[in-house]
Amino acid sequence: MKRIPLPFSQFVVKVHSRCDLACDHCYVYEHADTSWRTRPKVIGDEVLAKAAERIGAHAAAHRLPGVRVVLHGGEPLLAGPDRLRGVAEALRAALPPGCALDLRIHTNGVLLNREFCSLFAELGVGVGISLDGDRAANDRHRRFADGRSSHPQVLRAVALLREPEFQHLFAGLLCTIDVENDPVAVYRALAELQPPAVDFLLPHATWDDPPKRPAGRGEHPYADWLLAVHDHWEADGRRFAVRTFESVHRTLRGFTSLTESLGLEPSDLVVLETDGTFEQVDSLKTAFDGAPATGFDVFAHSLDDVARHPGIVARQSGLAGLAATCRGCPVVRTCGGGLYAHRYRGHDGGGGFDNPSVYCGDLMTLINGITARSGPVALPAQVAAPVVPAALAPAQLDELARGYGGADTVRALGRSQLALTRAMLAAAWDASGQGRPEAWALLSELDAAAPAAVDTVLAHPYARAWAARQLAGDLGTGLGPLAGLAAAAAVRAGRGDAVAVPVRGGWLHLPTLGRIALPDGEAVVTGRADGFTVRAADGSVRTALDEPLRRIRLAGGWTVALEDVDPLRDSHDHAVAERLPDAELLHWTGALREAWELLGHDLPGYADGIRVGLTAVTPLRPGPAGRDVSSAARQAFGVVGIARPATAPTLALLLAHEFQHVKLGAVLDLLDLYDRNDDTLYLAPWRPDPRPLEGLLQGTYAHLAVTEYWGTRTLAYDGLPGEAADRARLQFALWRQYTAEAVERLAGSGSLTALGLRFADGMRATVAPWLAVALPDAAERAARLAREERAMAGG
């Protein structure tokens, strides 16, 4: 479905082209490129308006779920609050509905004050700060033109970002390495500031202008410096994210890199200068004068034009774009040839960028050093991990970590899931190597001509299930489900398109619509403006569904489907019910309406996210002896499976519990919260059998909602006698303790990433107030007895 090599999802917008510091290692002013001298100091209104328009059009054309924009310079704060507000508002207004804006600013921090922070809090702008370590390390390069230190001002800026009012804005620190600085002192100085992330950057250099290598510091001083930092980072429990280290760990295990300086992932970033010209990545300024130039500008060229520039395409060519030496290297999939700019050699017929990195030896030593410290790595047989644009702002991640997730946050998860579904379908189609090109061609054509129809079909929870099975090697369904998706999109588009769909087991299924009873074979589905026609293998023609997908309208305008016809609904780990008879449909309708009212009353912090994200409920078969049965399918965002329980309050609890799994699954598709190579089994306090770490994480996250459900019901029964009140108090006492213990077990596992530890902190913060609620001694005793009995059963 792509129409260019790779759409851009990351944009660096230069809002000011000058700086108030005179850092001698700056690639903008101190390296080969001199284009800054002729550019306007501040981005103008016309450039800004046209740039916002171009980015919005690009996002709409490529259906991007989100874009990241970094406001940069020079020093962007020199543009002033009014100009920065205008930039943020113009960008946000230009993006199409459903496209999230992850807006950040990168600054040296000298001018950062409360006025700027209040503005950024209002506009949702994350703030990154450049800081090279303690005062001695920072002053080696980052000084004012008159030689004064900038360190005190930067520390004041970081202190401001650590205040409770602004801490959600703090995006992290950027540290440029100087091997003459003490790596441990630098690490300690940065760690004391409690940043969410630190990027350690190699100083920009080329084969023509190589990095300094002081005598007596070994053959690979940059690797030695980084490994010293890595060891302290590991010993401290990875207190913050470090993209370089995490990218090495990820790529060794077959996952994607988090930085363009490592790995083979294609670059999807472009730079906009203050004069409206588009450039390639800024690091190319270190290669030669004019190296980043594209010859394109916002007034005459679209972003699709820029994406076809040979320099952009070269940075998207993966292994094939590397020098022959690199392609045969054993660490190439982690190293990726290093940063593109660092490969440049222009002197003596040096081949331009067709070289290994000038840091080649350091990169190999670093990767091998981390590998040796990590132990043996089991690489997956096949890695097909699509790159999904980052869709969560830091504040949204923290909201999810607390267990919640409002409408906007869950919509962001939904957009990222839709992007992942598209990527998985493309990968599964590409891997199939089979016929029926008309189905894929039609889906691709409709994606351009009737995108809303395609989005509606692909957002259906089980649209991805086929792709997941295909990629896992389960080919039993063939390409029939893909043809069904194309047919459903054709019906919704109503343009007269026709597609052949296999009929199996006597049913033709149209996702999001329903199914028609037909003889096995092949039927041709044609979408019309007034409906559809289906010509069956026996020549008969049908124009109506035998079993339409039924939807229940709930209070507040929320509509949820009862999905009892999709053949891929068996993706749950419990048996699914057959088509519901009318009487059972009425029971479900009443139960869901009552459960939704209870959710709004008992779990208001969860209800909005459920309303936005839960699009379907799949009825399951009842469990043995009336046991409640529910399930979330990992590859089906937006649906939960439930066997209808006896009471509406139980249904409300099951809906909230399972939708927690749905949300966390979407988060795990975006972010690594734990080391996926950890095969240790962990005991969950509520079950006798040990679980993998993800199982413990999933259970803990789901029980945040369970704890709050019983907590709110306990408060509602405050002081009241009766069996219902006693049960609520017992369940509350039980689940708050179980959940608190599980959070600490997760945090102490040693396998959570920096983001995972941040997630655990959020869960801990949610449980803590519930632990402080006073309960009658009888409830505490009953809960303690229940825990002891469960522990004995598990022992």
CSV table of N, CA, C and O in Angstrom, one decimal, residues 33-100:
chain,number,residue,atom,x,y,z
A,33,ASP,N,29.9,22.3,6.7
A,33,ASP,CA,28.8,23.0,6.1
A,33,ASP,C,28.7,24.4,6.6
A,33,ASP,O,28.7,24.6,7.8
A,34,THR,N,28.5,25.4,5.7
A,34,THR,CA,28.4,26.8,6.1
A,34,THR,C,27.0,27.4,5.7
A,34,THR,O,26.9,28.6,5.7
A,35,SER,N,26.1,26.6,5.4
A,35,SER,CA,24.8,27.1,4.9
A,35,SER,C,24.1,28.0,5.9
A,35,SER,O,23.2,28.8,5.5
A,36,TRP,N,24.4,27.8,7.2
A,36,TRP,CA,23.7,28.6,8.2
A,36,TRP,C,23.9,30.1,8.1
A,36,TRP,O,23.0,30.9,8.5
A,37,ARG,N,25.0,30.5,7.5
A,37,ARG,CA,25.3,31.9,7.4
A,37,ARG,C,24.3,32.7,6.6
A,37,ARG,O,24.1,33.9,6.8
A,38,THR,N,23.7,32.0,5.6
A,38,THR,CA,22.8,32.7,4.7
A,38,THR,C,21.3,32.5,5.0
A,38,THR,O,20.4,33.0,4.3
A,39,ARG,N,21.0,31.9,6.1
A,39,ARG,CA,19.6,31.6,6.4
A,39,ARG,C,19.0,32.6,7.3
A,39,ARG,O,19.7,33.2,8.2
A,40,PRO,N,17.7,32.8,7.2
A,40,PRO,CA,17.0,33.7,8.2
A,40,PRO,C,17.2,33.2,9.6
A,40,PRO,O,17.3,32.0,9.9
A,41,LYS,N,17.3,34.1,10.6
A,41,LYS,CA,17.5,33.7,11.9
A,41,LYS,C,16.3,33.0,12.5
A,41,LYS,O,16.4,32.0,13.2
A,42,VAL,N,15.1,33.4,12.1
A,42,VAL,CA,13.8,32.9,12.7
A,42,VAL,C,13.0,32.4,11.5
A,42,VAL,O,12.9,33.0,10.5
A,43,ILE,N,12.3,31.3,11.7
A,43,ILE,CA,11.4,30.8,10.7
A,43,ILE,C,10.2,31.8,10.5
A,43,ILE,O,9.7,32.3,11.4
A,44,GLY,N,9.9,32.1,9.2
A,44,GLY,CA,8.9,33.1,8.9
A,44,GLY,C,7.5,32.5,8.8
A,44,GLY,O,7.3,31.3,8.8
A,45,ASP,N,6.5,33.4,8.8
A,45,ASP,CA,5.1,33.0,8.8
A,45,ASP,C,4.8,32.1,7.6
A,45,ASP,O,4.1,31.1,7.7
A,46,GLU,N,5.2,32.6,6.4
A,46,GLU,CA,4.9,31.9,5.2
A,46,GLU,C,5.5,30.5,5.2
A,46,GLU,O,4.9,29.5,4.7
A,47,VAL,N,6.8,30.4,5.6
A,47,VAL,CA,7.4,29.1,5.6
A,47,VAL,C,6.7,28.2,6.6
A,47,VAL,O,6.5,27.0,6.3
A,48,LEU,N,6.4,28.7,7.8
A,48,LEU,CA,5.7,27.9,8.8
A,48,LEU,C,4.4,27.4,8.3
A,48,LEU,O,4.1,26.2,8.4
A,49,ALA,N,3.6,28.3,7.7
A,49,ALA,CA,2.3,27.9,7.2
A,49,ALA,C,2.4,26.8,6.2
A,49,ALA,O,1.6,25.8,6.2
A,50,LYS,N,3.3,27.0,5.2
A,50,LYS,CA,3.4,26.0,4.1
A,50,LYS,C,4.0,24.7,4.7
A,50,LYS,O,3.6,23.6,4.2
A,51,ALA,N,4.9,24.8,5.6
A,51,ALA,CA,5.5,23.5,6.2
A,51,ALA,C,4.4,22.7,6.9
A,51,ALA,O,4.4,21.5,6.8
A,52,ALA,N,3.6,23.4,7.7
A,52,ALA,CA,2.5,22.7,8.4
A,52,ALA,C,1.6,22.1,7.4
A,52,ALA,O,1.2,20.9,7.6
A,53,GLU,N,1.3,22.8,6.3
A,53,GLU,CA,0.4,22.2,5.3
A,53,GLU,C,1.0,21.0,4.7
A,53,GLU,O,0.3,20.0,4.4
A,54,ARG,N,2.3,21.0,4.4
A,54,ARG,CA,3.0,19.9,3.7
A,54,ARG,C,3.0,18.7,4.7
A,54,ARG,O,2.7,17.5,4.3
A,55,ILE,N,3.3,18.9,5.9
A,55,ILE,CA,3.3,17.8,6.9
A,55,ILE,C,1.9,17.2,7.1
A,55,ILE,O,1.7,16.0,7.1
A,56,GLY,N,0.9,18.1,7.2
A,56,GLY,CA,-0.5,17.6,7.3
A,56,GLY,C,-0.9,16.8,6.1
A,56,GLY,O,-1.5,15.7,6.2
A,57,ALA,N,-0.6,17.3,4.9
A,57,ALA,CA,-0.9,16.5,3.7
A,57,ALA,C,-0.2,15.2,3.6
A,57,ALA,O,-0.8,14.2,3.1
A,58,HIS,N,1.0,15.2,4.0
A,58,HIS,CA,1.8,13.9,3.9
A,58,HIS,C,1.2,12.9,4.9
A,58,HIS,O,1.1,11.7,4.6
A,59,ALA,N,0.9,13.4,6.1
A,59,ALA,CA,0.3,12.5,7.1
A,59,ALA,C,-1.1,11.9,6.6
A,59,ALA,O,-1.4,10.7,6.8
A,60,ALA,N,-1.9,12.8,6.0
A,60,ALA,CA,-3.2,12.3,5.5
A,60,ALA,C,-3.0,11.3,4.3
A,60,ALA,O,-3.7,10.3,4.3
A,61,ALA,N,-2.1,11.6,3.4
A,61,ALA,CA,-1.9,10.8,2.2
A,61,ALA,C,-1.4,9.4,2.6
A,61,ALA,O,-1.8,8.4,2.0
A,62,HIS,N,-0.6,9.3,3.7
A,62,HIS,CA,0.0,8.0,4.1
A,62,HIS,C,-0.7,7.4,5.3
A,62,HIS,O,-0.1,6.5,5.9
A,63,ARG,N,-1.8,8.0,5.7
A,63,ARG,CA,-2.6,7.5,6.8
A,63,ARG,C,-1.7,7.3,8.1
A,63,ARG,O,-1.8,6.3,8.8
A,64,LEU,N,-0.8,8.2,8.4
A,64,LEU,CA,0.1,8.1,9.5
A,64,LEU,C,-0.7,8.2,10.8
A,64,LEU,O,-1.5,9.1,11.0
A,65,PRO,N,-0.5,7.2,11.7
A,65,PRO,CA,-1.2,7.3,13.0
A,65,PRO,C,-0.6,8.4,13.9
A,65,PRO,O,-1.3,8.9,14.9
A,66,GLY,N,0.6,8.9,13.6
A,66,GLY,CA,1.2,9.9,14.4
A,66,GLY,C,2.5,10.4,13.8
A,66,GLY,O,3.1,9.7,12.9
A,67,VAL,N,2.9,11.6,14.1
A,67,VAL,CA,4.2,12.1,13.6
A,67,VAL,C,4.9,12.7,14.8
A,67,VAL,O,4.3,13.2,15.7
A,68,ARG,N,6.2,12.7,14.7
A,68,ARG,CA,7.0,13.3,15.7
A,68,ARG,C,7.7,14.5,15.1
A,68,ARG,O,8.3,14.4,14.0
A,69,VAL,N,7.6,15.7,15.7
A,69,VAL,CA,8.2,16.9,15.3
A,69,VAL,C,9.1,17.4,16.4
A,69,VAL,O,8.7,17.6,17.5
A,70,VAL,N,10.4,17.6,16.1
A,70,VAL,CA,11.3,18.2,17.0
A,70,VAL,C,11.7,19.6,16.6
A,70,VAL,O,12.2,19.8,15.5
A,71,LEU,N,11.4,20.6,17.5
A,71,LEU,CA,11.8,21.9,17.2
A,71,LEU,C,13.3,22.1,17.6
A,71,LEU,O,13.7,21.8,18.7
A,72,HIS,N,14.0,22.7,16.7
A,72,HIS,CA,15.5,22.6,16.8
A,72,HIS,C,16.1,23.9,16.3
A,72,HIS,O,15.4,24.9,16.0
A,73,GLY,N,17.4,24.0,16.3
A,73,GLY,CA,18.1,25.2,15.9
A,73,GLY,C,19.5,24.8,15.3
A,73,GLY,O,19.6,23.7,14.8
A,74,GLY,N,20.5,25.7,15.5
A,74,GLY,CA,20.6,26.7,16.5
A,74,GLY,C,20.0,26.4,17.9
A,74,GLY,O,19.9,25.3,18.3
A,75,GLU,N,19.6,27.4,18.5
A,75,GLU,CA,18.9,27.3,19.8
A,75,GLU,C,17.5,27.8,19.6
A,75,GLU,O,17.2,28.9,19.4
A,76,PRO,N,16.5,26.8,19.7
A,76,PRO,CA,15.2,27.1,19.4
A,76,PRO,C,14.5,28.1,20.4
A,76,PRO,O,13.6,28.8,20.0
A,77,LEU,N,15.0,28.2,21.6
A,77,LEU,CA,14.3,29.1,22.6
A,77,LEU,C,14.6,30.6,22.2
A,77,LEU,O,13.8,31.4,22.6
A,78,LEU,N,15.6,30.8,21.4
A,78,LEU,CA,15.8,32.2,20.9
A,78,LEU,C,14.7,32.7,20.0
A,78,LEU,O,14.5,33.9,19.9
A,79,ALA,N,13.9,31.8,19.5
A,79,ALA,CA,12.7,32.2,18.7
A,79,ALA,C,11.6,32.9,19.6
A,79,ALA,O,10.8,33.6,19.1
A,80,GLY,N,11.7,32.6,20.9
A,80,GLY,CA,10.7,33.3,21.8
A,80,GLY,C,9.4,32.5,22.0
A,80,GLY,O,9.0,31.7,21.1
A,81,PRO,N,8.7,32.8,23.1
A,81,PRO,CA,7.5,32.0,23.3
A,81,PRO,C,6.4,32.2,22.3
A,81,PRO,O,5.7,31.3,21.9
A,82,ASP,N,6.2,33.4,21.7
A,82,ASP,CA,5.1,33.7,20.8
A,82,ASP,C,5.4,32.9,19.5
A,82,ASP,O,4.4,32.3,18.9
A,83,ARG,N,6.6,32.9,19.0
A,83,ARG,CA,6.9,32.1,17.8
A,83,ARG,C,6.7,30.6,18.0
A,83,ARG,O,6.2,29.9,17.2
A,84,LEU,N,7.2,30.1,19.2
A,84,LEU,CA,7.1,28.7,19.4
A,84,LEU,C,5.6,28.3,19.6
A,84,LEU,O,5.2,27.2,19.1
A,85,ARG,N,4.8,29.2,20.2
A,85,ARG,CA,3.4,28.9,20.3
A,85,ARG,C,2.8,28.8,18.8
A,85,ARG,O,2.0,27.9,18.5
A,86,GLY,N,3.1,29.7,18.0
A,86,GLY,CA,2.6,29.7,16.6
A,86,GLY,C,3.0,28.5,15.9
A,86,GLY,O,2.2,27.9,15.1
A,87,VAL,N,4.3,28.0,16.1
A,87,VAL,CA,4.7,26.8,15.4
A,87,VAL,C,3.9,25.6,15.9
A,87,VAL,O,3.4,24.8,15.1
A,88,ALA,N,3.7,25.5,17.2
A,88,ALA,CA,3.0,24.3,17.7
A,88,ALA,C,1.5,24.3,17.3
A,88,ALA,O,1.0,23.3,16.9
A,89,GLU,N,0.9,25.5,17.3
A,89,GLU,CA,-0.5,25.5,16.9
A,89,GLU,C,-0.7,25.3,15.4
A,89,GLU,O,-1.7,24.6,15.0
A,90,ALA,N,0.2,25.8,14.6
A,90,ALA,CA,0.1,25.6,13.2
A,90,ALA,C,0.3,24.1,12.8
A,90,ALA,O,-0.5,23.5,12.0
A,91,LEU,N,1.2,23.4,13.5
A,91,LEU,CA,1.4,22.0,13.2
A,91,LEU,C,0.2,21.2,13.6
A,91,LEU,O,-0.3,20.3,12.9
A,92,ARG,N,-0.3,21.5,14.8
A,92,ARG,CA,-1.4,20.7,15.3
A,92,ARG,C,-2.6,20.9,14.5
A,92,ARG,O,-3.4,19.9,14.2
A,93,ALA,N,-2.9,22.1,14.1
A,93,ALA,CA,-4.1,22.4,13.3
A,93,ALA,C,-4.0,21.8,11.9
A,93,ALA,O,-5.0,21.4,11.3
A,94,ALA,N,-2.8,21.5,11.4
A,94,ALA,CA,-2.6,21.0,10.0
A,94,ALA,C,-2.8,19.5,9.9
A,94,ALA,O,-3.0,19.0,8.8
A,95,LEU,N,-2.6,18.8,11.0
A,95,LEU,CA,-2.7,17.3,11.0
A,95,LEU,C,-4.1,16.9,10.8
A,95,LEU,O,-5.0,17.4,11.3
A,96,PRO,N,-4.3,15.8,10.0
A,96,PRO,CA,-5.6,15.3,9.8
A,96,PRO,C,-6.2,14.6,11.1
A,96,PRO,O,-5.4,14.3,12.0
A,97,PRO,N,-7.5,14.5,11.2
A,97,PRO,CA,-8.1,13.8,12.3
A,97,PRO,C,-7.5,12.4,12.5
A,97,PRO,O,-7.3,11.7,11.5
A,98,GLY,N,-7.3,12.1,13.7
A,98,GLY,CA,-6.7,10.7,14.0
A,98,GLY,C,-5.2,10.6,13.9
A,98,GLY,O,-4.7,9.6,14.2
A,99,CYS,N,-4.5,11.7,13.6
A,99,CYS,CA,-3.1,11.7,13.5
A,99,CYS,C,-2.5,12.4,14.8
A,99,CYS,O,-2.7,13.6,14.9
A,100,ALA,N,-1.8,11.7,15.6
A,100,ALA,CA,-1.3,12.3,16.9
A,100,ALA,C,0.0,13.0,16.6
A,100,ALA,O,0.8,12.7,15.7
